[in-house]
Short mmCIF file of C-alpha atoms in Angstrom, two decimals:
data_model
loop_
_atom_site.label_atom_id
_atom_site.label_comp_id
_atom_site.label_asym_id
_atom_site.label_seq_id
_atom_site.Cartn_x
_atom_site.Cartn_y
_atom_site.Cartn_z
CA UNK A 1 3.36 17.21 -207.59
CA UNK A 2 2.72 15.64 -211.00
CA UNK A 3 -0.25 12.53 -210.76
CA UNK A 4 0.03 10.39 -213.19
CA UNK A 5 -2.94 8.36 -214.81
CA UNK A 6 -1.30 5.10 -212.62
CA UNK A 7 -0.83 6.93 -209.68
CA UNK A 8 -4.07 8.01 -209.88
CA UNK A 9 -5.60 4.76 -210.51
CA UNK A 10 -3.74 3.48 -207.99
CA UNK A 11 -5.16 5.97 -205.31
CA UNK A 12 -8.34 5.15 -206.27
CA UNK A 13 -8.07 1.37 -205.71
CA UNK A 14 -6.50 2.07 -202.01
CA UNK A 15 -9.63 4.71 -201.82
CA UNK A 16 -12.06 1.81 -202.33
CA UNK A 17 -10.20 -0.34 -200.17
CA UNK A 18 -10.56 1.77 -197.26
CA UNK A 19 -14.13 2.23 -197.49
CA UNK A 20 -16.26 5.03 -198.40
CA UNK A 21 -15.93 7.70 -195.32
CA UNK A 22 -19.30 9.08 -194.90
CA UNK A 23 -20.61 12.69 -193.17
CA UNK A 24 -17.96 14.72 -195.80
CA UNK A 25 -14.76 12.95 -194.99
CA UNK A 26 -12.85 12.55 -197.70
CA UNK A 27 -11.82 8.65 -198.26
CA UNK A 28 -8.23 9.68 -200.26
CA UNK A 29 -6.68 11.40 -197.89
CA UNK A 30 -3.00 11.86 -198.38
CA UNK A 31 -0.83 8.84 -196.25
CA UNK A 32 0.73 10.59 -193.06
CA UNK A 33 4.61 11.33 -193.89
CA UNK A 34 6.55 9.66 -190.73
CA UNK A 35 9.56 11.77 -189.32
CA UNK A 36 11.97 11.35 -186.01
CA UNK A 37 11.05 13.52 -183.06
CA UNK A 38 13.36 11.87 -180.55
CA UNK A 39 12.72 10.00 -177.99
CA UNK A 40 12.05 6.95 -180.38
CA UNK A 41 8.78 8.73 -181.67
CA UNK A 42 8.07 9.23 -185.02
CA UNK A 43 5.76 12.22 -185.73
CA UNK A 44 3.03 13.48 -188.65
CA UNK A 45 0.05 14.82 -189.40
CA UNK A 46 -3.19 14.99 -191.02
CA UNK A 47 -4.52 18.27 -192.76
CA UNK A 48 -8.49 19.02 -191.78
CA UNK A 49 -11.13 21.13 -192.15
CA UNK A 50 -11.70 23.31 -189.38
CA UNK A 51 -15.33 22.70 -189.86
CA UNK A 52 -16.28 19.29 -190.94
CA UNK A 53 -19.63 20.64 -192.29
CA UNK A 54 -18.04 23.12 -194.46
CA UNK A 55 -16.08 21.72 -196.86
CA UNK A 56 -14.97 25.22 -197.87
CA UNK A 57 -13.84 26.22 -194.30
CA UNK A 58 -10.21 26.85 -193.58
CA UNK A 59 -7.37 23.95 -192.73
CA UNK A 60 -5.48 22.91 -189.83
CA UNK A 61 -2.84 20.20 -189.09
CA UNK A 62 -3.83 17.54 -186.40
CA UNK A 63 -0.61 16.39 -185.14
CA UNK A 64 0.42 12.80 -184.70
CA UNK A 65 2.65 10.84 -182.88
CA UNK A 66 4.00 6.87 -183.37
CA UNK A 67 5.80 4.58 -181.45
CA UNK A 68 6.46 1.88 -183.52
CA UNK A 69 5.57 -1.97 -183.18
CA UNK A 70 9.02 -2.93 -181.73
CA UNK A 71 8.83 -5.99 -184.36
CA UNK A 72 7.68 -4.91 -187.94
CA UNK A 73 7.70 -8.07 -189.21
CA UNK A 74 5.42 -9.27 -186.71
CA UNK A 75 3.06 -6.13 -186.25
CA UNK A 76 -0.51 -7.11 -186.39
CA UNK A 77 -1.81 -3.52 -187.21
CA UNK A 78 -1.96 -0.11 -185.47
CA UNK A 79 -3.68 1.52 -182.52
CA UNK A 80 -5.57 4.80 -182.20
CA UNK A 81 -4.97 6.30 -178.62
CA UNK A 82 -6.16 9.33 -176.73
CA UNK A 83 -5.53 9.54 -173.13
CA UNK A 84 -8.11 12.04 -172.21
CA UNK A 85 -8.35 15.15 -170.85
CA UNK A 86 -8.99 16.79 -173.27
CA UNK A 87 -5.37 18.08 -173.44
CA UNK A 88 -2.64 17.54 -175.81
CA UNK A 89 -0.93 14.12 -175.92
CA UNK A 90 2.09 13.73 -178.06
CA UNK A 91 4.29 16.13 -175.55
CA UNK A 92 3.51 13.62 -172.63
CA UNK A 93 3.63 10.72 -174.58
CA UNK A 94 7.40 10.18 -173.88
CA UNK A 95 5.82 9.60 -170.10
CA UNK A 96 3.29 7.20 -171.22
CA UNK A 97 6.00 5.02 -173.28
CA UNK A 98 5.91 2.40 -169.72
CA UNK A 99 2.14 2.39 -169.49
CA UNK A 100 2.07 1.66 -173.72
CA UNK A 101 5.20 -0.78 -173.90
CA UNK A 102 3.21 -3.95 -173.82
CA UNK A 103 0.77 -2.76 -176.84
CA UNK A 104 3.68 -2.07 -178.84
CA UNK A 105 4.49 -5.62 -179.13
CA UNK A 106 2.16 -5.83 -181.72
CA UNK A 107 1.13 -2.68 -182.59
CA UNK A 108 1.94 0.77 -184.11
CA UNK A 109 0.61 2.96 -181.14
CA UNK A 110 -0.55 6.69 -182.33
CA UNK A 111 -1.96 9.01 -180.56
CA UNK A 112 -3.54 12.67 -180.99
CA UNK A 113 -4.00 16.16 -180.04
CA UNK A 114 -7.41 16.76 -180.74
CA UNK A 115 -8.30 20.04 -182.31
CA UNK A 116 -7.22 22.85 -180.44
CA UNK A 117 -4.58 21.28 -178.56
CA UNK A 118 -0.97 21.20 -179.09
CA UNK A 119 0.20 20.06 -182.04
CA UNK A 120 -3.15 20.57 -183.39
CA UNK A 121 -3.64 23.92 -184.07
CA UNK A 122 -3.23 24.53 -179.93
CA UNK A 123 -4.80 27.52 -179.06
CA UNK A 124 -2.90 30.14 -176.33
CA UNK A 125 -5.00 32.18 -174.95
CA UNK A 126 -4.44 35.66 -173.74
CA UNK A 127 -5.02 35.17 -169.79
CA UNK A 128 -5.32 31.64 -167.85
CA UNK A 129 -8.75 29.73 -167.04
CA UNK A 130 -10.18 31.00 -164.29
CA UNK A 131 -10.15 28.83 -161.34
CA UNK A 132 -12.21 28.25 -157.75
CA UNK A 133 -11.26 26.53 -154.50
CA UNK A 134 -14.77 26.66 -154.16
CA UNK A 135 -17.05 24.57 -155.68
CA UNK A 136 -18.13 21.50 -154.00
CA UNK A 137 -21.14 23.46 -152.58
CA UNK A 138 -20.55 27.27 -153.48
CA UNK A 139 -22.93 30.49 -152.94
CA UNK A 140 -24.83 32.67 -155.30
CA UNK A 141 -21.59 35.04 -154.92
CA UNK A 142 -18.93 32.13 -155.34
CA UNK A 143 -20.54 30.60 -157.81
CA UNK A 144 -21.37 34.03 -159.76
CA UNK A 145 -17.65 35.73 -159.23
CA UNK A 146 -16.30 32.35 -161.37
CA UNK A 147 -18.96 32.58 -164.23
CA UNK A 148 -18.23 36.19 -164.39
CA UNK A 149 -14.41 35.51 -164.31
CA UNK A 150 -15.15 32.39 -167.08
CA UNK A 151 -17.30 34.59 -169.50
CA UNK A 152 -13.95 37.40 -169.40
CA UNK A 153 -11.80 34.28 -170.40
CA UNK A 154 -14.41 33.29 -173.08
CA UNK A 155 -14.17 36.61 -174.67
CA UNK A 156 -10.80 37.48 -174.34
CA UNK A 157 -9.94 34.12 -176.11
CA UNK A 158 -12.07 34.59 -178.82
CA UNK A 159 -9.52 35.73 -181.13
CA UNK A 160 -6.93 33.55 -180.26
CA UNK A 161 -9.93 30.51 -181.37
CA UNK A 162 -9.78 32.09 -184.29
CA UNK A 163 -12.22 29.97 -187.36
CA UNK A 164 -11.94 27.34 -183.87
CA UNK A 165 -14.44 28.98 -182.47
CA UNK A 166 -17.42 26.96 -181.83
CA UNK A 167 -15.55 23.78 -183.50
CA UNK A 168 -14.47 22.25 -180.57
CA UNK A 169 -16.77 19.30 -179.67
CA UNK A 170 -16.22 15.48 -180.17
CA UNK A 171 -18.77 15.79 -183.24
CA UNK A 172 -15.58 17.21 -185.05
CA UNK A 173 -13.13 15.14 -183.73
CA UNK A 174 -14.67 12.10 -184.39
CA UNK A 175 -14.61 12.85 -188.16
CA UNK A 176 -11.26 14.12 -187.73
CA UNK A 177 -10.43 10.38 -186.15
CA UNK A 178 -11.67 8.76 -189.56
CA UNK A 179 -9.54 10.90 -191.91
CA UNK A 180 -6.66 10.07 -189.28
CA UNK A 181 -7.87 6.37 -189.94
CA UNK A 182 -7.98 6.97 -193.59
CA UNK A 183 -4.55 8.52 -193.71
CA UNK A 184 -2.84 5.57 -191.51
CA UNK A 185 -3.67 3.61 -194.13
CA UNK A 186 -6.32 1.34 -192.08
CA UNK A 187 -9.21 -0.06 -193.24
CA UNK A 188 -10.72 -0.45 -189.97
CA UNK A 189 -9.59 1.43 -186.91
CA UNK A 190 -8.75 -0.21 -183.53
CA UNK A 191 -9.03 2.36 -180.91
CA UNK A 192 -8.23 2.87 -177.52
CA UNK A 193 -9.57 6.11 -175.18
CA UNK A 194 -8.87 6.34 -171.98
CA UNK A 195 -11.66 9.11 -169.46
CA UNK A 196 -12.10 11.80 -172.40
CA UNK A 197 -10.86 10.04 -174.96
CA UNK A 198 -13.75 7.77 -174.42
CA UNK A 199 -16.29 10.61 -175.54
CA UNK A 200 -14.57 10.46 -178.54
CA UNK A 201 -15.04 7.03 -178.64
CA UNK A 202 -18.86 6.95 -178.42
CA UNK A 203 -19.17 9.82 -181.13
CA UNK A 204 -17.15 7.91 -183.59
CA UNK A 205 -18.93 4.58 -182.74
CA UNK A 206 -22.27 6.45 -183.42
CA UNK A 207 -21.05 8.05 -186.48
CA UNK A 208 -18.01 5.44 -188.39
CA UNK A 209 -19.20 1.99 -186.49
CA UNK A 210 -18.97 0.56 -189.69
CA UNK A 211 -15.13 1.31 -189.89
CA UNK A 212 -14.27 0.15 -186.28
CA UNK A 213 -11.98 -2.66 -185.65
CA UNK A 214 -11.87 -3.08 -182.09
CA UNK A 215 -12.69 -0.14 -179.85
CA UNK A 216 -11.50 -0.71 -176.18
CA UNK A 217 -13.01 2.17 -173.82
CA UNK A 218 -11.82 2.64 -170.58
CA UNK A 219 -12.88 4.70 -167.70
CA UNK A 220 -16.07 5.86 -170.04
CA UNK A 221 -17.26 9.06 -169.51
CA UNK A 222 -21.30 8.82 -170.66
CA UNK A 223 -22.03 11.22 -173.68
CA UNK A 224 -25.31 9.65 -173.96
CA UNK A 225 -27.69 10.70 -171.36
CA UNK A 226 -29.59 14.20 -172.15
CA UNK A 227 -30.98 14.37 -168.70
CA UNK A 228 -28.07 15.40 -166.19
CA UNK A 229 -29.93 13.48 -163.16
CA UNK A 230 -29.12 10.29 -164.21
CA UNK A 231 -25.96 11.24 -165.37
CA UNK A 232 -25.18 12.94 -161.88
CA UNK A 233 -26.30 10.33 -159.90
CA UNK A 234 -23.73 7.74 -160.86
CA UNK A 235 -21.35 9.67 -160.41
CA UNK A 236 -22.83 10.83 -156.41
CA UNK A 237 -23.22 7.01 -155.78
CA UNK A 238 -19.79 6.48 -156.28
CA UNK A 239 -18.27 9.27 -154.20
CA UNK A 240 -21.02 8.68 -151.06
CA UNK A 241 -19.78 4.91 -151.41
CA UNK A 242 -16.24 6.20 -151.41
CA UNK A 243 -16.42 8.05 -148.07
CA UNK A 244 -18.41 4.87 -146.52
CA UNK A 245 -15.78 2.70 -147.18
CA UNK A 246 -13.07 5.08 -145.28
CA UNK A 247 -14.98 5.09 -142.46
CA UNK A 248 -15.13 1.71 -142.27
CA UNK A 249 -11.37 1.70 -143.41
CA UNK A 250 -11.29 4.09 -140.19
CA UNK A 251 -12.84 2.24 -137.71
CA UNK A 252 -10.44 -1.10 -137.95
CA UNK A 253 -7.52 1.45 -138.78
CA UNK A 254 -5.74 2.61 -135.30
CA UNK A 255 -3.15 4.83 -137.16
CA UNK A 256 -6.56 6.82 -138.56
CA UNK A 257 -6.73 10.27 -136.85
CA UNK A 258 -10.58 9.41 -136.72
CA UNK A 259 -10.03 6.06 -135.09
CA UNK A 260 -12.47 5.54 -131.93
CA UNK A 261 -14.60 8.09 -133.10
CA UNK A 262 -17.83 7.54 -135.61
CA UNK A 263 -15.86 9.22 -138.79
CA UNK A 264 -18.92 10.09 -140.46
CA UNK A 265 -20.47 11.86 -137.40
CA UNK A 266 -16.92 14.20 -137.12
CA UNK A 267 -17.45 14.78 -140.86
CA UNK A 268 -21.21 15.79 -140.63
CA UNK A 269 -20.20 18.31 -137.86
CA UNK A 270 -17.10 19.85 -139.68
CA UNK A 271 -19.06 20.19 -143.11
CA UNK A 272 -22.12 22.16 -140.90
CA UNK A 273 -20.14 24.28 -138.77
CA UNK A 274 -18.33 24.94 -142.25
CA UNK A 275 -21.83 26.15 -143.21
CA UNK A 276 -22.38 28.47 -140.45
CA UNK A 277 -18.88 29.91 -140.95
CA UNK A 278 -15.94 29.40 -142.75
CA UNK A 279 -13.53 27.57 -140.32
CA UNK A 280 -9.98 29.49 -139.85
CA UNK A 281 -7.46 28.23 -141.91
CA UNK A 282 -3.85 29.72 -140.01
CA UNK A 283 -1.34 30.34 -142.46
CA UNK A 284 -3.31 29.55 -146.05
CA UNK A 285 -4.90 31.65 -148.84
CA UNK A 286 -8.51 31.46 -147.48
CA UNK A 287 -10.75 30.41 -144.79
CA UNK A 288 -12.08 27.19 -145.34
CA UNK A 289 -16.03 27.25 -146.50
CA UNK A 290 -17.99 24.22 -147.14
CA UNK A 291 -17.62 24.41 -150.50
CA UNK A 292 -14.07 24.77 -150.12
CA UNK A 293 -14.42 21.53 -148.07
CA UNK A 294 -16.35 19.60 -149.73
CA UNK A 295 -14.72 20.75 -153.25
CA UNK A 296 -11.32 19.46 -151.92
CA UNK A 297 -12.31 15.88 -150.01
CA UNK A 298 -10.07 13.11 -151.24
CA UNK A 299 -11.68 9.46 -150.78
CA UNK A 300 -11.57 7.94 -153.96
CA UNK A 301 -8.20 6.42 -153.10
CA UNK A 302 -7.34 4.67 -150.24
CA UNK A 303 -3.68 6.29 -150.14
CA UNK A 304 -5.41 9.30 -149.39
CA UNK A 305 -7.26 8.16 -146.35
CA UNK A 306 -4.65 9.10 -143.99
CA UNK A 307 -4.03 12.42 -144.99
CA UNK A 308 -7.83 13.15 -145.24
CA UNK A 309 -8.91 11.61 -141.44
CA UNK A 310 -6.36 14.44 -140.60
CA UNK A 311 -7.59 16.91 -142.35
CA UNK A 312 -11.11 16.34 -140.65
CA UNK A 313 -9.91 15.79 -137.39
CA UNK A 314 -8.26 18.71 -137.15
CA UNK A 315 -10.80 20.96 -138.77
CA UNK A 316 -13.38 19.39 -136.49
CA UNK A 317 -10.71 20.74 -133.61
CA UNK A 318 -11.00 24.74 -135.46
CA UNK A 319 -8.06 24.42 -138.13
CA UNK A 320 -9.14 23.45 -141.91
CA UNK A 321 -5.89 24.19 -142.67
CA UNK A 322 -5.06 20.87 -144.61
CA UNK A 323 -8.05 21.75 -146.59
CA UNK A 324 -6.52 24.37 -148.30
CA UNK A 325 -3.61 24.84 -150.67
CA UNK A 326 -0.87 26.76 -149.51
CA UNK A 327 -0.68 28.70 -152.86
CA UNK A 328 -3.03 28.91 -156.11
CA UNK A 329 -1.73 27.31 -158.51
CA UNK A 330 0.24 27.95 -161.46
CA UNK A 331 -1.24 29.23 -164.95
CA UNK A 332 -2.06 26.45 -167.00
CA UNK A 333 -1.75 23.67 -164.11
CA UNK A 334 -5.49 22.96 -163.71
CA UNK A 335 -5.24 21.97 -167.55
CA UNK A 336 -5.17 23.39 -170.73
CA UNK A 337 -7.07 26.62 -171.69
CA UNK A 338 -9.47 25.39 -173.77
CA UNK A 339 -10.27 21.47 -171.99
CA UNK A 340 -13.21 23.73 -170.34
CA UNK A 341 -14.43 25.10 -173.63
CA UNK A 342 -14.73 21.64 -175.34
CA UNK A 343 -15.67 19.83 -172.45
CA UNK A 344 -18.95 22.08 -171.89
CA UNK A 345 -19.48 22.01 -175.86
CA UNK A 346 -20.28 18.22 -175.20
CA UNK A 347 -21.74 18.48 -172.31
CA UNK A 348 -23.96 21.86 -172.31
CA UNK A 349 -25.70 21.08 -169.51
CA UNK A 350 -27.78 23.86 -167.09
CA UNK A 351 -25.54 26.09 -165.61
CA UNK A 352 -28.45 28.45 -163.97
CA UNK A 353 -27.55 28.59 -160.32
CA UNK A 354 -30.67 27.91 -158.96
CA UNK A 355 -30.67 24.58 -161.11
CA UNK A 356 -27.71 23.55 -160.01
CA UNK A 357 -28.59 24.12 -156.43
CA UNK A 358 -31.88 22.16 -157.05
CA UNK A 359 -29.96 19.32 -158.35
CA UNK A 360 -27.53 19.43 -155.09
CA UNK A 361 -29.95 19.61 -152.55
CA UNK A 362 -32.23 16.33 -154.47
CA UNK A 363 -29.14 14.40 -154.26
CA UNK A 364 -28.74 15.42 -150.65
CA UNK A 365 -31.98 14.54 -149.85
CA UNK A 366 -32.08 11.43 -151.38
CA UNK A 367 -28.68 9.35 -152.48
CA UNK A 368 -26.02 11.35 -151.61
CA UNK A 369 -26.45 13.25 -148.26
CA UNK A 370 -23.12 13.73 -147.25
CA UNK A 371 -20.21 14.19 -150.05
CA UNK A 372 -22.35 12.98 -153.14
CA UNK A 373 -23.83 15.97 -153.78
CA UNK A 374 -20.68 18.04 -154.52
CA UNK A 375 -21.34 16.25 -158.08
CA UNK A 376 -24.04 18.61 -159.25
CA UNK A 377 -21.55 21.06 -159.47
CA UNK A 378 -19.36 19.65 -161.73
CA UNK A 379 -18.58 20.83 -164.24
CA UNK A 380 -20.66 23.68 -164.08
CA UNK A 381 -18.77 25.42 -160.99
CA UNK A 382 -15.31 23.72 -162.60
CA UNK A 383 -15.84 24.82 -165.64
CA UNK A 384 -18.84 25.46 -167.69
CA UNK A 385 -20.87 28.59 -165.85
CA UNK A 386 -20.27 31.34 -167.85
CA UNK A 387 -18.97 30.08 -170.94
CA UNK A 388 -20.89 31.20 -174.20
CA UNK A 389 -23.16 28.08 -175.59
CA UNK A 390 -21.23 27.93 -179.69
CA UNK A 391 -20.84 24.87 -181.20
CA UNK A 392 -22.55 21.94 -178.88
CA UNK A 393 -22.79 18.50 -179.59
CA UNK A 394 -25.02 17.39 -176.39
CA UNK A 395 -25.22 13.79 -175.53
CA UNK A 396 -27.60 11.69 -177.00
CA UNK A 397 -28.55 8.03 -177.82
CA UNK A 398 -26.06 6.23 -179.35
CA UNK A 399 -28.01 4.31 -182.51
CA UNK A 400 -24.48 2.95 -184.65
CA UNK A 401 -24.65 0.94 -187.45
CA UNK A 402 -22.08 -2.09 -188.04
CA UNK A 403 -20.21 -1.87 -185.34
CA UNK A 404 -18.37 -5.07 -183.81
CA UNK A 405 -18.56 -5.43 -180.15
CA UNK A 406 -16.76 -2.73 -177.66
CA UNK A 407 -15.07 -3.86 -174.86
CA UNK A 408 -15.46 -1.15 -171.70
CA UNK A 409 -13.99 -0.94 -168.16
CA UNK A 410 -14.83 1.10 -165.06
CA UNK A 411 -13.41 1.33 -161.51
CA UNK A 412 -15.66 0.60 -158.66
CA UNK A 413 -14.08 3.39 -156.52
CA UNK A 414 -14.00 5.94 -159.91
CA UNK A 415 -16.57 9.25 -159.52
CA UNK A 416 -15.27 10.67 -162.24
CA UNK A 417 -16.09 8.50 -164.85
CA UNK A 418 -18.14 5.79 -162.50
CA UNK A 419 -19.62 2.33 -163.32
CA UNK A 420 -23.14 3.40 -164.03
CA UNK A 421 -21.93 5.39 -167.26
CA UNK A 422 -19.85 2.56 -168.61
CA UNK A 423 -22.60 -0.12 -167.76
CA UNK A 424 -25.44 2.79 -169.47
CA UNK A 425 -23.31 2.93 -172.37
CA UNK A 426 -22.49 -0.85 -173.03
CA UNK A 427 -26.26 -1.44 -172.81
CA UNK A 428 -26.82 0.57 -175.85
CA UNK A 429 -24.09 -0.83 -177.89
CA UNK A 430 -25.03 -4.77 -179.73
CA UNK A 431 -22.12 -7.34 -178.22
CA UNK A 432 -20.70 -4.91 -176.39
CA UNK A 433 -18.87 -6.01 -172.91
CA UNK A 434 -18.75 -4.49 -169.60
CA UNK A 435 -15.97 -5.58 -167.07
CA UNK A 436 -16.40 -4.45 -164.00
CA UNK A 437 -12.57 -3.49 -161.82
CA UNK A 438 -11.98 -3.11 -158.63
CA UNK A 439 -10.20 0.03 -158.41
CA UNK A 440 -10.23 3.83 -159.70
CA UNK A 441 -9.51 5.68 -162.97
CA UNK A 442 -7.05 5.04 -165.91
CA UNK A 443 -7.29 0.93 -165.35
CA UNK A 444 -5.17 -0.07 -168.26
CA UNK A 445 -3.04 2.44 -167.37
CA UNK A 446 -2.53 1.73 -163.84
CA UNK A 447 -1.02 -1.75 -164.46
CA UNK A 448 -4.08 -3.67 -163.52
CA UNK A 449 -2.69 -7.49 -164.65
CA UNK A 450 -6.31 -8.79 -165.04
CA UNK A 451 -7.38 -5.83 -167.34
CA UNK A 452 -4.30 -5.91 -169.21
CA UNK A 453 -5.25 -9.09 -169.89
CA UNK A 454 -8.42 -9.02 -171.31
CA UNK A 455 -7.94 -6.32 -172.97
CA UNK A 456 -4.87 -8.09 -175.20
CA UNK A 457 -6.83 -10.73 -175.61
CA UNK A 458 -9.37 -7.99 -177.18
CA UNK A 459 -6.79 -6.50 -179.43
CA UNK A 460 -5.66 -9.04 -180.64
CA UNK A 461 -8.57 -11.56 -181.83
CA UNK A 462 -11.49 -10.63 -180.31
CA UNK A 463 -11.70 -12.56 -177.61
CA UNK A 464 -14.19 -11.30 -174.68
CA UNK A 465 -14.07 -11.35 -171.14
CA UNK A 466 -17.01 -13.98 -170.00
CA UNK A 467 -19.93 -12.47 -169.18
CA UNK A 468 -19.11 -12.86 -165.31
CA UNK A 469 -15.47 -12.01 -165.43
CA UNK A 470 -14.46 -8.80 -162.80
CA UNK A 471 -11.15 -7.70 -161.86
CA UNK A 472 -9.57 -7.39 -158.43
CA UNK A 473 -7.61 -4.41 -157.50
CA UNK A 474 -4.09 -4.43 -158.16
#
């Protein structure tokens, strides 16, 4: 296409406008051509290096996705959003329409496959992620048959990375995120991540603060701490807490299998004789070990209380049955084949079995004696053992420079992406604010009325929760 000297001046005025995108992202980036994809999405994309530190590196298209203000007239900008994972987005965003519908009011919602995924360059590789029923607590031999099983994936994928290889990590993303910023046509951007999208988050903060609007992260998953004990324990905390309350839940419950009995006591016995020996499982894949057990406890939510007192009741009567799937599941349902590779690029933390083990047994002897400990293992035993260590970006400090205040949100009941990383983060951002919620992951999304609130009133001017403000379950 033919620039002329206006059009060129011209691009240079909106360049300036937009700010000077530091780190090797380039400030004119073309404007993202909108097209239908049905489903009242509009879809684009952004071309990228493969390798933000090499300009000269090869390209790839990060797709996009748009569901438009339903007012134009009265739009007051648009709104970055990744929903985690990391897994693609824009195929599932038709889903997520319901949870979004309120933002759209007033603003442009995109969202993103990150690199890798999807629209985005999305990777197949040759054979599925490999995948364990047992890792809440497994052996030398459990834990060694997976990293074995993950390093065979690793290599056999290689190819299929192709020049992705060892440029999957938030590092990259985040700069990808500004030229998506640049190429929207925003000066500043407003963002919203949701669990892994809030790693993203953090990275961009540290590196583009000056170029944030308002960043709402919710459900934050800590890329910050370098020592995994910390990091572990809030997460432990959270899932010991979590099996306190259902006993409690238990012990005023008459319709809980457990009720009349000291829940906790039943579970210590089923876990140990677990230990001893797997505990028949008639009619499933597997016996049930204890790492099988533990791996596959469900007591972060309260609807799955029931079904869990069961579960121990009966394996405390010589059936773990209910412990164990009926079938393995499906390639590609535990998640996309290469959410393991990125997630361990940002978090390459020891994977040596004996460290790992170390790690359990502290938090055993210490915080989390009964279910807490299962933590240690993850993601090591979920995901990261084996994998070749290419292209980290490890947590650390987050130092950013001119960036306005973050609003962040945790559940209480949430050991996935618990309260101690969102609180550790907000301390290290200037005007940041932490709202604690009653409740478990994906708060925005889950309809919360008091968090949709606040974070509106975020959006849209600014406006804070007060420093004592909390949310009630929904």
């Amino acid at each position: 296409m033919r620039i002329t000297i206006g059009k060129a001046a011209a691009l240079l005025v909106v360049a300036v406008l937009l700010g000077t995108a530091v780190q090797g992202v380039a400030a004119a980036v073309p404007r993202v051509e909108w097209h239908d994809c049905g489903d009242g999405l509009q879809c684009g994309s952004v071309r990228v290096p493969v390798d933000w530190g090499d300009r000269a590196s090869a390209r790839i298209d990060l797709g996009l996705a748009r569901l438009p203000a339903r007012d134009q007239s009265r739009k007051k900008g648009t709104l970055l959003h990744n929903p985690g994972g990391p897994a693609p987005a824009i195929e599932y965003l038709p889903l997520m329409e319901g949870a979004l519908d309120e933002l759209t009011e007033w603003f442009d919602v995109v969202v993103f496959d990150p690199r890798g995924f999807g629209a985005s360059g999305g990777v197949s590789c040759p054979e599925p992620v490999p995948f364990t029923l047992d890792w809440g607590a497994p052996d030398r031999a459990a834990y060694d048959g997976f990293a074995t099983a993950n390093r065979a994936f690793a290599d056999r994928c290689a190819a299929a990375m192709g020049p992705l290889r060892g440029k999957l990590n938030s590092w990259q993303v985040a700069h990808d995120m500004e030229a998506v910023r640049v190429a929207l046509g925003q000066r500043r951007l407003n963002y919203y991540g949701n669990s892994y999208g809030t790693v993203f988050g953090q990275v961009y903060a540290e590196l583009f603060g000056h170029n944030v609007g308002r960043m709402y992260l919710d459900s934050l998953l800590d890329h910050t701490s370098p020592d995994r004990y910390p990091w572990t324990v809030a997460k432990a905390e959270v899932s010991e807490r979590n099996l306190h309350r259902f006993a409690r839940w238990c012990d005023r419950e008459p319709a809980c299998a457990l009720h009349g009995r000291d829940p906790l006591a039943t579970w210590d016995r089923v876990v140990a004789a677990a230990e001893r020996a797997p505990i028949p499982a008639p009619g499933a894949s597997v016996p049930a070990t204890a790492g099988l057990i533990l791996g596959q406890a469900r007591v972060g939510d309260e609807r799955d209380w029931p079904g869990f007192a069961l579960a121990v009741a009966e394996a405390d009567a010589g059936d773990a049955s209910r412990f164990v799937p009926r079938l393995p599941p499906p390639p590609g349902a535990i998640g996309p084949d290469l959410a393991g590779v990125m997630m361990c690029a940002d978090f390459p933390y020891e994977t040596d079995y004996r460290a790992v083990r170390r790690l359990s047994d502290r938090l055993r002897d210490t915080i989390a004696p009964r279910l807490g400990r299962t933590d240690a293992w993850y993601p090591a035993a979920t995901h990261c053992a084996g994998l070749p260590r290419v292209g980290t970006y490890p947590p650390r400090p987050l130092r950013p420079r001119g960036l306005p205040p973050v609003l962040i949100a945790s559940g209480s009941a949430d050991h996935v992406t618990p309260p101690g990383h969102g609180r550790n983060v907000a301390r290290q951002l200037p005007g940041a604010r932490y709202l604690p919620v009653e409740g478990g992951h994906a708060l925005y999304w889950s309809g919360n009325p008091c968090v949709r609130g606040h974070v509106h009133r975020y959006l849209l001017d600014g406006t804070m929760p007060a420093t004592d403000a909390t949310c009630p379950a929904t």
